[in-house]
Amino acid sequence: MSNEFLFIIKGGDQVLLHPFVPGALAFDRLDEVAVEGRFGIAAEGLVAETLRSQLNDQAGRSLRRHQLGKGYYLRLFASAGIFMAVYLFFSIVVRDPLPFVDEFLLSSLAAVAFFLLIERRILAASAFHATSVRLRQLIDTIFFVESRVVSMVETWREEYIMLGGGSFYRDIGALRTDALGEADLPEAEALCRHFAARWRNVALVRAIYDAIKLGNPISGLLDRLTRRLGKAEAALVMSYMKLLYILENGPSRER
């Protein structure tokens, strides 16, 4: 049985981080996964039915994308084969005054119809339905508890939103690298993995991390990050940087 974490982060716009994303291995082993919910400050009402409904919607969409992603290229090549077969059939057998336009349109329609038909059959299969039911059951059993790690991230995020980049410069040198105990490490590392996946395509995040490691100024990068992602999301990025700093420099790294 493997443990996964679901995080609810406030301190700004609410962010829901969960393991049920397209391509996640969790979809293929739902019977072997246990999910633990974590929240921080201002926890009232966070685990209401509206939250579970939101999670069900997000996870359901991800499951559909995950399932349709399997065999995608095979379906694409099969559709291309249908296109060529229909095109050649009408080109050779059927004579018309516009030999290219009609064949191309009919072949395209046949290929698209075939592709969509296969997708509908995949989503209508009993195996997909059973996985969907198991996913909803798993979400319904998630138990939420208060988290010191999430509370720290939310506090950092609020400070950045209120004070801007100055809060990061002020705090990074004063951070206690022993702020996390051994019991907090799996949760903190899981949260960092969620953050890394969230911004894996944002090169600015990596650039800021590298600049911090080298001791270079980051004010220009912060301005660009805020313009691109917005202040609340930029604040979450910088909270991620602080959490990474503690993980990489804490006593646990000396083992």
PDB file of N, CA and C in Angstrom, residues 78-143:
ATOM      1  N   ALA A  78      -4.286   4.408 -36.866  1.00  0.00           N
ATOM      2  CA  ALA A  78      -5.423   3.685 -37.444  1.00  0.00           C
ATOM      3  C   ALA A  78      -6.344   4.647 -38.182  1.00  0.00           C
ATOM      4  N   SER A  79      -6.551   5.831 -37.607  1.00  0.00           N
ATOM      5  CA  SER A  79      -7.386   6.839 -38.270  1.00  0.00           C
ATOM      6  C   SER A  79      -6.742   7.307 -39.566  1.00  0.00           C
ATOM      7  N   ALA A  80      -5.416   7.442 -39.546  1.00  0.00           N
ATOM      8  CA  ALA A  80      -4.712   7.815 -40.775  1.00  0.00           C
ATOM      9  C   ALA A  80      -4.872   6.731 -41.835  1.00  0.00           C
ATOM     10  N   GLY A  81      -4.870   5.461 -41.396  1.00  0.00           N
ATOM     11  CA  GLY A  81      -5.098   4.363 -42.330  1.00  0.00           C
ATOM     12  C   GLY A  81      -6.489   4.411 -42.927  1.00  0.00           C
ATOM     13  N   ILE A  82      -7.482   4.727 -42.091  1.00  0.00           N
ATOM     14  CA  ILE A  82      -8.860   4.885 -42.590  1.00  0.00           C
ATOM     15  C   ILE A  82      -8.920   6.007 -43.613  1.00  0.00           C
ATOM     16  N   PHE A  83      -8.241   7.114 -43.306  1.00  0.00           N
ATOM     17  CA  PHE A  83      -8.218   8.251 -44.236  1.00  0.00           C
ATOM     18  C   PHE A  83      -7.667   7.823 -45.596  1.00  0.00           C
ATOM     19  N   MET A  84      -6.537   7.134 -45.590  1.00  0.00           N
ATOM     20  CA  MET A  84      -5.916   6.731 -46.847  1.00  0.00           C
ATOM     21  C   MET A  84      -6.779   5.724 -47.600  1.00  0.00           C
ATOM     22  N   ALA A  85      -7.390   4.784 -46.878  1.00  0.00           N
ATOM     23  CA  ALA A  85      -8.215   3.770 -47.536  1.00  0.00           C
ATOM     24  C   ALA A  85      -9.426   4.407 -48.204  1.00  0.00           C
ATOM     25  N   VAL A  86     -10.100   5.308 -47.476  1.00  0.00           N
ATOM     26  CA  VAL A  86     -11.283   5.968 -48.042  1.00  0.00           C
ATOM     27  C   VAL A  86     -10.875   6.865 -49.203  1.00  0.00           C
ATOM     28  N   TYR A  87      -9.761   7.569 -49.041  1.00  0.00           N
ATOM     29  CA  TYR A  87      -9.305   8.462 -50.106  1.00  0.00           C
ATOM     30  C   TYR A  87      -8.998   7.676 -51.384  1.00  0.00           C
ATOM     31  N   LEU A  88      -8.287   6.571 -51.253  1.00  0.00           N
ATOM     32  CA  LEU A  88      -7.953   5.769 -52.429  1.00  0.00           C
ATOM     33  C   LEU A  88      -9.190   5.144 -53.050  1.00  0.00           C
ATOM     34  N   PHE A  89     -10.132   4.729 -52.201  1.00  0.00           N
ATOM     35  CA  PHE A  89     -11.357   4.128 -52.723  1.00  0.00           C
ATOM     36  C   PHE A  89     -12.112   5.117 -53.607  1.00  0.00           C
ATOM     37  N   PHE A  90     -12.333   6.321 -53.082  1.00  0.00           N
ATOM     38  CA  PHE A  90     -13.088   7.304 -53.864  1.00  0.00           C
ATOM     39  C   PHE A  90     -12.277   7.835 -55.037  1.00  0.00           C
ATOM     40  N   SER A  91     -10.954   7.850 -54.923  1.00  0.00           N
ATOM     41  CA  SER A  91     -10.129   8.326 -56.039  1.00  0.00           C
ATOM     42  C   SER A  91     -10.145   7.348 -57.204  1.00  0.00           C
ATOM     43  N   ILE A  92     -10.162   6.041 -56.889  1.00  0.00           N
ATOM     44  CA  ILE A  92     -10.062   5.027 -57.934  1.00  0.00           C
ATOM     45  C   ILE A  92     -11.427   4.573 -58.428  1.00  0.00           C
ATOM     46  N   VAL A  93     -12.358   4.373 -57.502  1.00  0.00           N
ATOM     47  CA  VAL A  93     -13.650   3.787 -57.863  1.00  0.00           C
ATOM     48  C   VAL A  93     -14.651   4.839 -58.307  1.00  0.00           C
ATOM     49  N   VAL A  94     -14.692   5.973 -57.606  1.00  0.00           N
ATOM     50  CA  VAL A  94     -15.718   6.989 -57.868  1.00  0.00           C
ATOM     51  C   VAL A  94     -15.099   8.118 -58.672  1.00  0.00           C
ATOM     52  N   ARG A  95     -15.697   8.439 -59.783  1.00  0.00           N
ATOM     53  CA  ARG A  95     -15.237   9.547 -60.618  1.00  0.00           C
ATOM     54  C   ARG A  95     -16.131  10.756 -60.365  1.00  0.00           C
ATOM     55  N   ASP A  96     -15.520  11.920 -60.164  1.00  0.00           N
ATOM     56  CA  ASP A  96     -16.313  13.139 -59.956  1.00  0.00           C
ATOM     57  C   ASP A  96     -15.549  14.310 -60.557  1.00  0.00           C
ATOM     58  N   PRO A  97     -16.240  15.440 -60.763  1.00  0.00           N
ATOM     59  CA  PRO A  97     -15.596  16.590 -61.407  1.00  0.00           C
ATOM     60  C   PRO A  97     -14.547  17.277 -60.527  1.00  0.00           C
ATOM     61  N   LEU A  98     -14.598  17.076 -59.215  1.00  0.00           N
ATOM     62  CA  LEU A  98     -13.615  17.672 -58.306  1.00  0.00           C
ATOM     63  C   LEU A  98     -12.888  16.538 -57.589  1.00  0.00           C
ATOM     64  N   PRO A  99     -11.946  15.920 -58.213  1.00  0.00           N
ATOM     65  CA  PRO A  99     -11.361  14.681 -57.701  1.00  0.00           C
ATOM     66  C   PRO A  99     -10.646  14.823 -56.359  1.00  0.00           C
ATOM     67  N   PHE A 100     -10.108  15.986 -56.050  1.00  0.00           N
ATOM     68  CA  PHE A 100      -9.369  16.107 -54.792  1.00  0.00           C
ATOM     69  C   PHE A 100     -10.260  16.532 -53.632  1.00  0.00           C
ATOM     70  N   VAL A 101     -11.101  17.535 -53.845  1.00  0.00           N
ATOM     71  CA  VAL A 101     -11.878  18.125 -52.747  1.00  0.00           C
ATOM     72  C   VAL A 101     -12.818  17.107 -52.126  1.00  0.00           C
ATOM     73  N   ASP A 102     -13.602  16.415 -52.942  1.00  0.00           N
ATOM     74  CA  ASP A 102     -14.574  15.460 -52.406  1.00  0.00           C
ATOM     75  C   ASP A 102     -13.888  14.325 -51.651  1.00  0.00           C
ATOM     76  N   GLU A 103     -12.842  13.771 -52.241  1.00  0.00           N
ATOM     77  CA  GLU A 103     -12.145  12.671 -51.586  1.00  0.00           C
ATOM     78  C   GLU A 103     -11.544  13.101 -50.247  1.00  0.00           C
ATOM     79  N   PHE A 104     -10.966  14.295 -50.240  1.00  0.00           N
ATOM     80  CA  PHE A 104     -10.335  14.782 -49.010  1.00  0.00           C
ATOM     81  C   PHE A 104     -11.365  14.983 -47.903  1.00  0.00           C
ATOM     82  N   LEU A 105     -12.501  15.590 -48.235  1.00  0.00           N
ATOM     83  CA  LEU A 105     -13.536  15.837 -47.225  1.00  0.00           C
ATOM     84  C   LEU A 105     -14.109  14.530 -46.691  1.00  0.00           C
ATOM     85  N   LEU A 106     -14.449  13.615 -47.592  1.00  0.00           N
ATOM     86  CA  LEU A 106     -15.029  12.344 -47.156  1.00  0.00           C
ATOM     87  C   LEU A 106     -14.028  11.524 -46.341  1.00  0.00           C
ATOM     88  N   SER A 107     -12.774  11.535 -46.757  1.00  0.00           N
ATOM     89  CA  SER A 107     -11.746  10.789 -46.026  1.00  0.00           C
ATOM     90  C   SER A 107     -11.524  11.380 -44.638  1.00  0.00           C
ATOM     91  N   SER A 108     -11.530  12.710 -44.549  1.00  0.00           N
ATOM     92  CA  SER A 108     -11.350  13.368 -43.254  1.00  0.00           C
ATOM     93  C   SER A 108     -12.502  13.051 -42.317  1.00  0.00           C
ATOM     94  N   LEU A 109     -13.723  13.105 -42.837  1.00  0.00           N
ATOM     95  CA  LEU A 109     -14.892  12.786 -42.016  1.00  0.00           C
ATOM     96  C   LEU A 109     -14.836  11.344 -41.517  1.00  0.00           C
ATOM     97  N   ALA A 110     -14.442  10.432 -42.387  1.00  0.00           N
ATOM     98  CA  ALA A 110     -14.356   9.022 -41.989  1.00  0.00           C
ATOM     99  C   ALA A 110     -13.298   8.817 -40.908  1.00  0.00           C
ATOM    100  N   ALA A 111     -12.148   9.475 -41.056  1.00  0.00           N
ATOM    101  CA  ALA A 111     -11.065   9.325 -40.075  1.00  0.00           C
ATOM    102  C   ALA A 111     -11.463   9.900 -38.720  1.00  0.00           C
ATOM    103  N   VAL A 112     -12.071  11.092 -38.726  1.00  0.00           N
ATOM    104  CA  VAL A 112     -12.499  11.719 -37.468  1.00  0.00           C
ATOM    105  C   VAL A 112     -13.585  10.890 -36.796  1.00  0.00           C
ATOM    106  N   ALA A 113     -14.546  10.409 -37.577  1.00  0.00           N
ATOM    107  CA  ALA A 113     -15.628   9.591 -37.016  1.00  0.00           C
ATOM    108  C   ALA A 113     -15.071   8.316 -36.385  1.00  0.00           C
ATOM    109  N   PHE A 114     -14.114   7.688 -37.051  1.00  0.00           N
ATOM    110  CA  PHE A 114     -13.498   6.477 -36.501  1.00  0.00           C
ATOM    111  C   PHE A 114     -12.776   6.782 -35.191  1.00  0.00           C
ATOM    112  N   PHE A 115     -12.010   7.871 -35.164  1.00  0.00           N
ATOM    113  CA  PHE A 115     -11.251   8.242 -33.972  1.00  0.00           C
ATOM    114  C   PHE A 115     -12.181   8.501 -32.794  1.00  0.00           C
ATOM    115  N   LEU A 116     -13.255   9.270 -33.020  1.00  0.00           N
ATOM    116  CA  LEU A 116     -14.195   9.591 -31.942  1.00  0.00           C
ATOM    117  C   LEU A 116     -14.976   8.362 -31.496  1.00  0.00           C
ATOM    118  N   LEU A 117     -15.297   7.478 -32.434  1.00  0.00           N
ATOM    119  CA  LEU A 117     -16.024   6.256 -32.077  1.00  0.00           C
ATOM    120  C   LEU A 117     -15.197   5.382 -31.138  1.00  0.00           C
ATOM    121  N   ILE A 118     -13.917   5.243 -31.435  1.00  0.00           N
ATOM    122  CA  ILE A 118     -13.044   4.441 -30.571  1.00  0.00           C
ATOM    123  C   ILE A 118     -12.938   5.069 -29.185  1.00  0.00           C
ATOM    124  N   GLU A 119     -12.826   6.401 -29.123  1.00  0.00           N
ATOM    125  CA  GLU A 119     -12.759   7.073 -27.821  1.00  0.00           C
ATOM    126  C   GLU A 119     -14.034   6.836 -27.019  1.00  0.00           C
ATOM    127  N   ARG A 120     -15.178   6.917 -27.679  1.00  0.00           N
ATOM    128  CA  ARG A 120     -16.441   6.681 -26.969  1.00  0.00           C
ATOM    129  C   ARG A 120     -16.516   5.252 -26.450  1.00  0.00           C
ATOM    130  N   ARG A 121     -16.030   4.303 -27.218  1.00  0.00           N
ATOM    131  CA  ARG A 121     -16.055   2.904 -26.773  1.00  0.00           C
ATOM    132  C   ARG A 121     -15.133   2.696 -25.571  1.00  0.00           C
ATOM    133  N   ILE A 122     -14.006   3.389 -25.562  1.00  0.00           N
ATOM    134  CA  ILE A 122     -13.087   3.275 -24.419  1.00  0.00           C
ATOM    135  C   ILE A 122     -13.753   3.797 -23.154  1.00  0.00           C
ATOM    136  N   LEU A 123     -14.406   4.964 -23.252  1.00  0.00           N
ATOM    137  CA  LEU A 123     -15.030   5.574 -22.077  1.00  0.00           C
ATOM    138  C   LEU A 123     -16.304   4.852 -21.659  1.00  0.00           C
ATOM    139  N   ALA A 124     -16.882   4.066 -22.563  1.00  0.00           N
ATOM    140  CA  ALA A 124     -18.094   3.313 -22.225  1.00  0.00           C
ATOM    141  C   ALA A 124     -17.783   1.907 -21.729  1.00  0.00           C
ATOM    142  N   ALA A 125     -16.520   1.526 -21.737  1.00  0.00           N
ATOM    143  CA  ALA A 125     -16.137   0.169 -21.342  1.00  0.00           C
ATOM    144  C   ALA A 125     -16.369  -0.051 -19.852  1.00  0.00           C
ATOM    145  N   SER A 126     -16.651  -1.286 -19.488  1.00  0.00           N
ATOM    146  CA  SER A 126     -16.911  -1.617 -18.085  1.00  0.00           C
ATOM    147  C   SER A 126     -15.679  -1.385 -17.219  1.00  0.00           C
ATOM    148  N   ALA A 127     -14.492  -1.597 -17.771  1.00  0.00           N
ATOM    149  CA  ALA A 127     -13.263  -1.391 -16.999  1.00  0.00           C
ATOM    150  C   ALA A 127     -13.102   0.074 -16.609  1.00  0.00           C
ATOM    151  N   PHE A 128     -13.412   0.976 -17.547  1.00  0.00           N
ATOM    152  CA  PHE A 128     -13.314   2.403 -17.237  1.00  0.00           C
ATOM    153  C   PHE A 128     -14.356   2.796 -16.202  1.00  0.00           C
ATOM    154  N   HIS A 129     -15.556   2.260 -16.329  1.00  0.00           N
ATOM    155  CA  HIS A 129     -16.613   2.560 -15.356  1.00  0.00           C
ATOM    156  C   HIS A 129     -16.213   2.080 -13.965  1.00  0.00           C
ATOM    157  N   ALA A 130     -15.643   0.886 -13.872  1.00  0.00           N
ATOM    158  CA  ALA A 130     -15.221   0.349 -12.575  1.00  0.00           C
ATOM    159  C   ALA A 130     -14.120   1.213 -11.958  1.00  0.00           C
ATOM    160  N   THR A 131     -13.197   1.683 -12.786  1.00  0.00           N
ATOM    161  CA  THR A 131     -12.129   2.550 -12.282  1.00  0.00           C
ATOM    162  C   THR A 131     -12.693   3.875 -11.791  1.00  0.00           C
ATOM    163  N   SER A 132     -13.682   4.417 -12.502  1.00  0.00           N
ATOM    164  CA  SER A 132     -14.316   5.672 -12.089  1.00  0.00           C
ATOM    165  C   SER A 132     -14.999   5.522 -10.739  1.00  0.00           C
ATOM    166  N   VAL A 133     -15.698   4.405 -10.557  1.00  0.00           N
ATOM    167  CA  VAL A 133     -16.381   4.154  -9.284  1.00  0.00           C
ATOM    168  C   VAL A 133     -15.361   4.024  -8.157  1.00  0.00           C
ATOM    169  N   ARG A 134     -14.287   3.283  -8.414  1.00  0.00           N
ATOM    170  CA  ARG A 134     -13.253   3.108  -7.383  1.00  0.00           C
ATOM    171  C   ARG A 134     -12.603   4.440  -7.043  1.00  0.00           C
ATOM    172  N   LEU A 135     -12.415   5.300  -8.024  1.00  0.00           N
ATOM    173  CA  LEU A 135     -11.821   6.612  -7.783  1.00  0.00           C
ATOM    174  C   LEU A 135     -12.716   7.458  -6.888  1.00  0.00           C
ATOM    175  N   ARG A 136     -14.014   7.476  -7.171  1.00  0.00           N
ATOM    176  CA  ARG A 136     -14.946   8.243  -6.330  1.00  0.00           C
ATOM    177  C   ARG A 136     -14.975   7.693  -4.910  1.00  0.00           C
ATOM    178  N   GLN A 137     -14.943   6.378  -4.777  1.00  0.00           N
ATOM    179  CA  GLN A 137     -14.924   5.778  -3.441  1.00  0.00           C
ATOM    180  C   GLN A 137     -13.662   6.176  -2.678  1.00  0.00           C
ATOM    181  N   LEU A 138     -12.538   6.187  -3.378  1.00  0.00           N
ATOM    182  CA  LEU A 138     -11.282   6.563  -2.738  1.00  0.00           C
ATOM    183  C   LEU A 138     -11.321   8.015  -2.269  1.00  0.00           C
ATOM    184  N   ILE A 139     -11.857   8.888  -3.105  1.00  0.00           N
ATOM    185  CA  ILE A 139     -11.957  10.303  -2.738  1.00  0.00           C
ATOM    186  C   ILE A 139     -12.871  10.490  -1.533  1.00  0.00           C
ATOM    187  N   ASP A 140     -13.956   9.727  -1.479  1.00  0.00           N
ATOM    188  CA  ASP A 140     -14.900   9.845  -0.360  1.00  0.00           C
ATOM    189  C   ASP A 140     -14.294   9.399   0.964  1.00  0.00           C
ATOM    190  N   THR A 141     -13.248   8.587   0.916  1.00  0.00           N
ATOM    191  CA  THR A 141     -12.648   8.082   2.156  1.00  0.00           C
ATOM    192  C   THR A 141     -11.456   8.917   2.624  1.00  0.00           C
ATOM    193  N   ILE A 142     -11.109   9.970   1.888  1.00  0.00           N
ATOM    194  CA  ILE A 142      -9.963  10.793   2.287  1.00  0.00           C
ATOM    195  C   ILE A 142     -10.267  11.503   3.602  1.00  0.00           C
ATOM    196  N   PHE A 143      -9.355  11.381   4.548  1.00  0.00           N
ATOM    197  CA  PHE A 143      -9.504  12.020   5.852  1.00  0.00           C
ATOM    198  C   PHE A 143      -8.514  13.180   5.935  1.00  0.00           C
TER     199      PHE A 143
END
